[in-house]
Amino acid sequence: MQGKLRLGVNIDHVATIRNARGGDAPDPVRAALLAVEAGADGITAHLREDRRHIRDGDMERLMAALQVPLNFEMAATAEMAAIATRLRPHAACLVPEKREERTTEGGLDVAGNIPALKDYVARLAEAGMRVSLFVEADPRQLDAARAVGAPVVELHTGTYCEHEGEARARELARLAAAARHGASIGLEVHAGHGLGFETVGPVAAIAELMELNIGHFLIGEAVFLGLGPAIRRMRALMDEARARKAA
Ligand code: PXP
């Protein structure tokens, strides 16, 4: 039987709104607790080098407050390794990070950085984290993820979400093929970036996927529906897509 598809809610943009005014509200930790109440199986937060949204203190408070797994999104830098190995979250997701980008723009080039990533992944794994690599849906990158010893990959769904029609269908097929390939070589496969109510169903129906990480759309939709109802609706769309596929 197929397992339930987990939903990780990314709360970075609650911190973006907080930081726009410089005070303490809205509090991303409060949003994380509400997300869990609404059906999130885990919380994701990205501590960026420039601290533009989540800050060090938020990570500390999330670690203290959460009863569900925390997925620490981070660039593969020495500074982040030091913070992650001190906090020891459940998971660490390594992403490429460019100062000038608005969001994570592409996948990590694992294939081009095998020796450095092997050591980096080993260091986090020794501290007890389940390491995930955020990659494009490219079999070369998945094989490389396996080679560096990461147990998990997260497939970048941004291009799929940005396109429509045939181009979107092609991207979906690429995601499905990558998920199959990843599972066949023993990786746990996740996906995320840019997903919303309209785009989540076909991705949730990919049987090999174990987890989706969704943030920006949910925080935006919270303005209209409230955060709890937005997450419950996303959860229902994921579950319906899985049930239809299994039937
Ligand atoms: N997964 C990863 C690795 C990401 O970097 C992000 C964005 O921070 C997400 C998922 C969530 O993307 P979005 O906020 O567009 O839903």
Tab-separated table of C-alpha atoms and ligand atoms in Angstrom:
chain	number	residue	atom	x	y	z
A	1	MET	CA	0.000	0.000	0.000
A	2	GLN	CA	1.143	3.485	-0.784
A	3	GLY	CA	2.123	5.666	2.211
A	4	LYS	CA	0.533	8.990	2.919
A	5	LEU	CA	2.138	11.897	1.112
A	6	ARG	CA	3.594	14.202	3.763
A	7	LEU	CA	3.126	17.964	3.661
A	8	GLY	CA	5.942	20.192	4.854
A	9	VAL	CA	4.857	23.803	5.309
A	10	ASN	CA	7.505	26.461	4.711
A	11	ILE	CA	6.962	29.445	7.007
A	12	ASP	CA	9.726	31.742	5.648
A	13	HIS	CA	7.337	34.342	4.322
A	14	VAL	CA	5.643	34.917	7.651
A	15	ALA	CA	9.086	36.167	8.671
A	16	THR	CA	9.278	38.243	5.450
A	17	ILE	CA	6.124	40.099	6.519
A	18	ARG	CA	7.385	40.494	10.087
A	19	ASN	CA	10.705	41.898	8.914
A	20	ALA	CA	8.979	44.430	6.646
A	21	ARG	CA	8.007	46.346	9.818
A	22	GLY	CA	10.888	45.336	12.042
A	23	GLY	CA	8.886	44.136	15.064
A	24	ASP	CA	7.936	40.682	16.340
A	25	ALA	CA	4.668	40.155	14.440
A	26	PRO	CA	3.574	38.069	12.669
A	27	ASP	CA	5.552	35.353	14.455
A	28	PRO	CA	6.727	32.469	12.218
A	29	VAL	CA	6.759	30.083	15.198
A	30	ARG	CA	3.089	30.801	15.885
A	31	ALA	CA	2.415	30.142	12.179
A	32	ALA	CA	4.343	26.860	12.398
A	33	LEU	CA	2.259	25.660	15.359
A	34	LEU	CA	-0.946	26.609	13.556
A	35	ALA	CA	0.269	24.819	10.413
A	36	VAL	CA	0.804	21.632	12.423
A	37	GLU	CA	-2.674	21.944	13.927
A	38	ALA	CA	-4.048	22.260	10.364
A	39	GLY	CA	-2.343	19.077	9.144
A	40	ALA	CA	1.282	19.884	8.293
A	41	ASP	CA	3.481	16.838	8.890
A	42	GLY	CA	6.605	18.961	9.194
A	43	ILE	CA	7.860	22.537	9.057
A	44	THR	CA	10.490	23.889	6.701
A	45	ALA	CA	12.468	27.076	7.290
A	46	HIS	CA	15.332	28.509	5.239
A	47	LEU	CA	18.019	30.379	7.143
A	48	ARG	CA	19.593	32.398	4.347
A	49	GLU	CA	23.071	33.870	4.508
A	50	ASP	CA	21.572	37.401	4.435
A	51	ARG	CA	18.858	36.528	7.059
A	52	ARG	CA	16.281	38.274	4.884
A	53	HIS	CA	13.414	36.300	6.433
A	54	ILE	CA	14.135	33.566	8.991
A	55	ARG	CA	16.698	34.540	11.644
A	56	ASP	CA	18.896	32.452	13.925
A	57	GLY	CA	16.571	33.051	16.875
A	58	ASP	CA	13.594	31.750	14.841
A	59	MET	CA	15.412	28.460	14.224
A	60	GLU	CA	16.172	28.142	17.939
A	61	ARG	CA	12.538	28.801	18.851
A	62	LEU	CA	11.248	26.404	16.178
A	63	MET	CA	13.508	23.654	17.551
A	64	ALA	CA	12.148	24.266	21.057
A	65	ALA	CA	8.463	24.561	20.100
A	66	LEU	CA	7.888	21.881	17.455
A	67	GLN	CA	6.803	18.298	18.059
A	68	VAL	CA	7.010	17.513	14.312
A	69	PRO	CA	10.179	17.290	12.179
A	70	LEU	CA	11.936	20.550	11.306
A	71	ASN	CA	13.524	20.683	7.872
A	72	PHE	CA	16.383	23.212	7.971
A	73	GLU	CA	16.905	24.604	4.482
A	74	MET	CA	20.399	25.949	4.030
A	75	ALA	CA	23.272	26.638	1.661
A	76	ALA	CA	26.234	24.263	1.965
A	77	THR	CA	28.468	26.756	3.768
A	78	ALA	CA	30.706	26.392	6.817
A	79	GLU	CA	28.553	28.879	8.763
A	80	MET	CA	25.354	26.889	8.151
A	81	ALA	CA	27.035	23.563	8.984
A	82	ALA	CA	28.077	25.030	12.342
A	83	ILE	CA	24.531	26.230	13.100
A	84	ALA	CA	22.846	23.003	11.934
A	85	THR	CA	25.195	20.707	13.850
A	86	ARG	CA	24.527	22.755	16.994
A	87	LEU	CA	20.719	22.772	16.586
A	88	ARG	CA	20.421	19.221	15.180
A	89	PRO	CA	17.080	19.479	13.374
A	90	HIS	CA	15.453	16.323	11.975
A	91	ALA	CA	16.466	17.168	8.408
A	92	ALA	CA	18.740	19.497	6.468
A	93	CYS	CA	17.903	20.385	2.872
A	94	LEU	CA	20.857	21.770	0.933
A	95	VAL	CA	19.950	24.411	-1.629
A	96	PRO	CA	21.948	26.695	-3.917
A	97	GLU	CA	21.824	30.293	-2.726
A	98	LYS	CA	22.608	33.469	-4.572
A	99	ARG	CA	22.469	36.801	-2.805
A	100	GLU	CA	20.628	38.577	-5.618
A	101	GLU	CA	17.948	35.937	-6.232
A	102	ARG	CA	14.383	36.454	-5.011
A	103	THR	CA	13.937	32.755	-4.240
A	104	THR	CA	15.859	29.513	-4.792
A	105	GLU	CA	16.199	29.609	-8.557
A	106	GLY	CA	17.571	26.247	-9.572
A	107	GLY	CA	18.715	22.925	-8.203
A	108	LEU	CA	22.040	22.198	-6.584
A	109	ASP	CA	24.799	21.034	-8.958
A	110	VAL	CA	25.548	17.833	-7.076
A	111	ALA	CA	27.224	16.131	-10.061
A	112	GLY	CA	29.747	18.979	-10.333
A	113	ASN	CA	30.605	19.019	-6.618
A	114	ILE	CA	30.801	15.391	-5.551
A	115	PRO	CA	33.943	15.418	-3.339
A	116	ALA	CA	32.993	18.580	-1.391
A	117	LEU	CA	29.380	17.522	-0.946
A	118	LYS	CA	30.359	14.029	0.179
A	119	ASP	CA	32.239	15.464	3.165
A	120	TYR	CA	29.550	18.046	3.885
A	121	VAL	CA	26.703	15.497	3.814
A	122	ALA	CA	28.716	13.124	6.035
A	123	ARG	CA	29.245	15.889	8.598
A	124	LEU	CA	25.512	16.629	8.848
A	125	ALA	CA	24.586	12.934	8.841
A	126	GLU	CA	27.018	12.275	11.703
A	127	ALA	CA	25.178	14.941	13.708
A	128	GLY	CA	21.954	12.947	13.151
A	129	MET	CA	20.309	14.903	10.325
A	130	ARG	CA	18.544	13.340	7.385
A	131	VAL	CA	20.174	15.197	4.515
A	132	SER	CA	18.207	16.125	1.437
A	133	LEU	CA	19.563	17.735	-1.740
A	134	PHE	CA	17.368	20.115	-3.744
A	135	VAL	CA	17.933	19.163	-7.381
A	136	GLU	CA	16.498	19.502	-10.864
A	137	ALA	CA	14.622	16.473	-12.187
A	138	ASP	CA	17.759	15.182	-13.890
A	139	PRO	CA	18.886	11.546	-13.462
A	140	ARG	CA	22.556	12.673	-13.425
A	141	GLN	CA	21.911	14.788	-10.340
A	142	LEU	CA	20.036	11.936	-8.645
A	143	ASP	CA	22.866	9.476	-9.306
A	144	ALA	CA	25.263	12.064	-7.891
A	145	ALA	CA	23.057	12.507	-4.800
A	146	ARG	CA	23.336	8.785	-4.226
A	147	ALA	CA	27.103	8.965	-4.756
A	148	VAL	CA	27.533	11.655	-2.075
A	149	GLY	CA	25.515	9.602	0.419
A	150	ALA	CA	22.364	11.736	0.710
A	151	PRO	CA	19.332	9.593	1.589
A	152	VAL	CA	16.819	12.143	0.244
A	153	VAL	CA	16.411	14.415	-2.784
A	154	GLU	CA	13.854	17.160	-3.298
A	155	LEU	CA	12.870	17.743	-6.928
A	156	HIS	CA	12.511	21.379	-8.004
A	157	THR	CA	8.933	21.894	-9.251
A	158	GLY	CA	9.414	25.578	-10.156
A	159	THR	CA	9.635	25.104	-13.934
A	160	TYR	CA	6.563	22.840	-13.932
A	161	CYS	CA	4.596	25.524	-12.052
A	162	GLU	CA	5.769	28.389	-14.275
A	163	HIS	CA	4.669	26.743	-17.515
A	164	GLU	CA	1.248	25.887	-18.887
A	165	GLY	CA	-0.188	23.434	-21.404
A	166	GLU	CA	2.188	21.126	-23.211
A	167	ALA	CA	5.301	22.570	-21.640
A	168	ARG	CA	3.851	21.920	-18.184
A	169	ALA	CA	2.919	18.367	-19.199
A	170	ARG	CA	6.505	17.791	-20.368
A	171	GLU	CA	7.855	19.063	-17.043
A	172	LEU	CA	5.428	16.836	-15.163
A	173	ALA	CA	6.626	13.807	-17.135
A	174	ARG	CA	10.229	14.767	-16.304
A	175	LEU	CA	9.353	15.011	-12.592
A	176	ALA	CA	7.585	11.627	-12.670
A	177	ALA	CA	10.515	9.957	-14.461
A	178	ALA	CA	12.986	11.469	-11.986
A	179	ALA	CA	10.889	10.341	-9.017
A	180	ARG	CA	10.820	6.794	-10.430
A	181	HIS	CA	14.553	6.837	-11.065
A	182	GLY	CA	15.298	8.214	-7.599
A	183	ALA	CA	13.184	5.571	-5.884
A	184	SER	CA	14.763	2.835	-8.026
A	185	ILE	CA	18.267	3.753	-6.780
A	186	GLY	CA	17.132	3.857	-3.158
A	187	LEU	CA	16.552	7.570	-2.617
A	188	GLU	CA	13.572	9.003	-0.747
A	189	VAL	CA	12.106	11.561	-3.149
A	190	HIS	CA	10.427	14.834	-2.161
A	191	ALA	CA	9.321	17.765	-4.319
A	192	GLY	CA	8.550	21.430	-3.966
A	193	HIS	CA	8.786	25.052	-5.079
A	194	GLY	CA	6.015	27.201	-6.479
A	195	LEU	CA	3.188	24.716	-5.845
A	196	GLY	CA	-0.373	26.014	-5.400
A	197	PHE	CA	-3.940	24.682	-5.432
A	198	GLU	CA	-3.950	24.541	-9.232
A	199	THR	CA	-0.620	22.762	-9.662
A	200	VAL	CA	-0.388	20.422	-6.661
A	201	GLY	CA	-2.690	17.576	-7.827
A	202	PRO	CA	-0.651	16.102	-10.708
A	203	VAL	CA	2.538	16.256	-8.598
A	204	ALA	CA	0.827	14.662	-5.580
A	205	ALA	CA	-0.298	11.839	-7.878
A	206	ILE	CA	3.328	10.804	-8.576
A	207	ALA	CA	3.384	7.617	-6.534
A	208	GLU	CA	7.101	7.645	-5.675
A	209	LEU	CA	6.965	11.052	-3.967
A	210	MET	CA	6.954	10.935	-0.171
A	211	GLU	CA	6.755	14.632	0.745
A	212	LEU	CA	5.878	18.026	-0.734
A	213	ASN	CA	7.247	21.287	0.677
A	214	ILE	CA	5.017	24.292	0.098
A	215	GLY	CA	5.349	27.841	1.383
A	216	HIS	CA	4.806	31.051	-0.562
A	217	PHE	CA	1.395	30.172	-2.007
A	218	LEU	CA	0.034	29.091	1.393
A	219	ILE	CA	1.198	32.229	3.180
A	220	GLY	CA	-0.312	34.346	0.377
A	221	GLU	CA	-3.571	32.406	0.442
A	222	ALA	CA	-3.709	32.840	4.209
A	223	VAL	CA	-4.556	36.505	3.547
A	224	PHE	CA	-7.797	35.380	1.898
A	225	LEU	CA	-8.708	32.073	3.572
A	226	GLY	CA	-6.714	32.075	6.800
A	227	LEU	CA	-3.614	29.902	7.228
A	228	GLY	CA	-5.429	26.899	8.741
A	229	PRO	CA	-8.086	26.651	5.990
A	230	ALA	CA	-5.458	27.191	3.238
A	231	ILE	CA	-3.366	24.304	4.591
A	232	ARG	CA	-6.411	22.061	5.067
A	233	ARG	CA	-7.438	22.708	1.454
A	234	MET	CA	-3.905	21.916	0.199
A	235	ARG	CA	-3.862	18.731	2.302
A	236	ALA	CA	-7.262	17.691	0.868
A	237	LEU	CA	-6.118	18.315	-2.734
A	238	MET	CA	-3.003	16.200	-2.132
A	239	ASP	CA	-5.002	13.376	-0.560
A	240	GLU	CA	-7.643	13.433	-3.324
A	241	ALA	CA	-4.992	13.258	-6.042
A	242	ARG	CA	-3.335	10.282	-4.305
A	243	ALA	CA	-6.654	8.478	-3.785
A	244	ARG	CA	-7.666	8.998	-7.446
A	245	LYS	CA	-4.341	7.627	-8.614
A	246	ALA	CA	-4.563	4.595	-6.332
A	247	ALA	CA	-8.183	3.798	-7.347
B	1	PXP	N1	11.594	23.523	-1.333
B	1	PXP	C1	12.735	24.240	-1.384
B	1	PXP	C2	14.025	23.498	-1.398
B	1	PXP	C3	12.711	25.654	-1.409
B	1	PXP	O1	13.851	26.348	-1.486
B	1	PXP	C4	11.472	26.308	-1.314
B	1	PXP	C5	11.427	27.810	-1.262
B	1	PXP	O2	12.074	28.264	-0.130
B	1	PXP	C6	10.308	25.515	-1.240
B	1	PXP	C7	10.399	24.139	-1.275
B	1	PXP	C8	8.958	26.143	-1.132
B	1	PXP	O3	8.706	26.875	-2.271
B	1	PXP	P1	7.461	27.860	-2.286
B	1	PXP	O4	7.677	28.848	-1.205
B	1	PXP	O5	7.507	28.440	-3.650
B	1	PXP	O6	6.251	26.992	-2.055
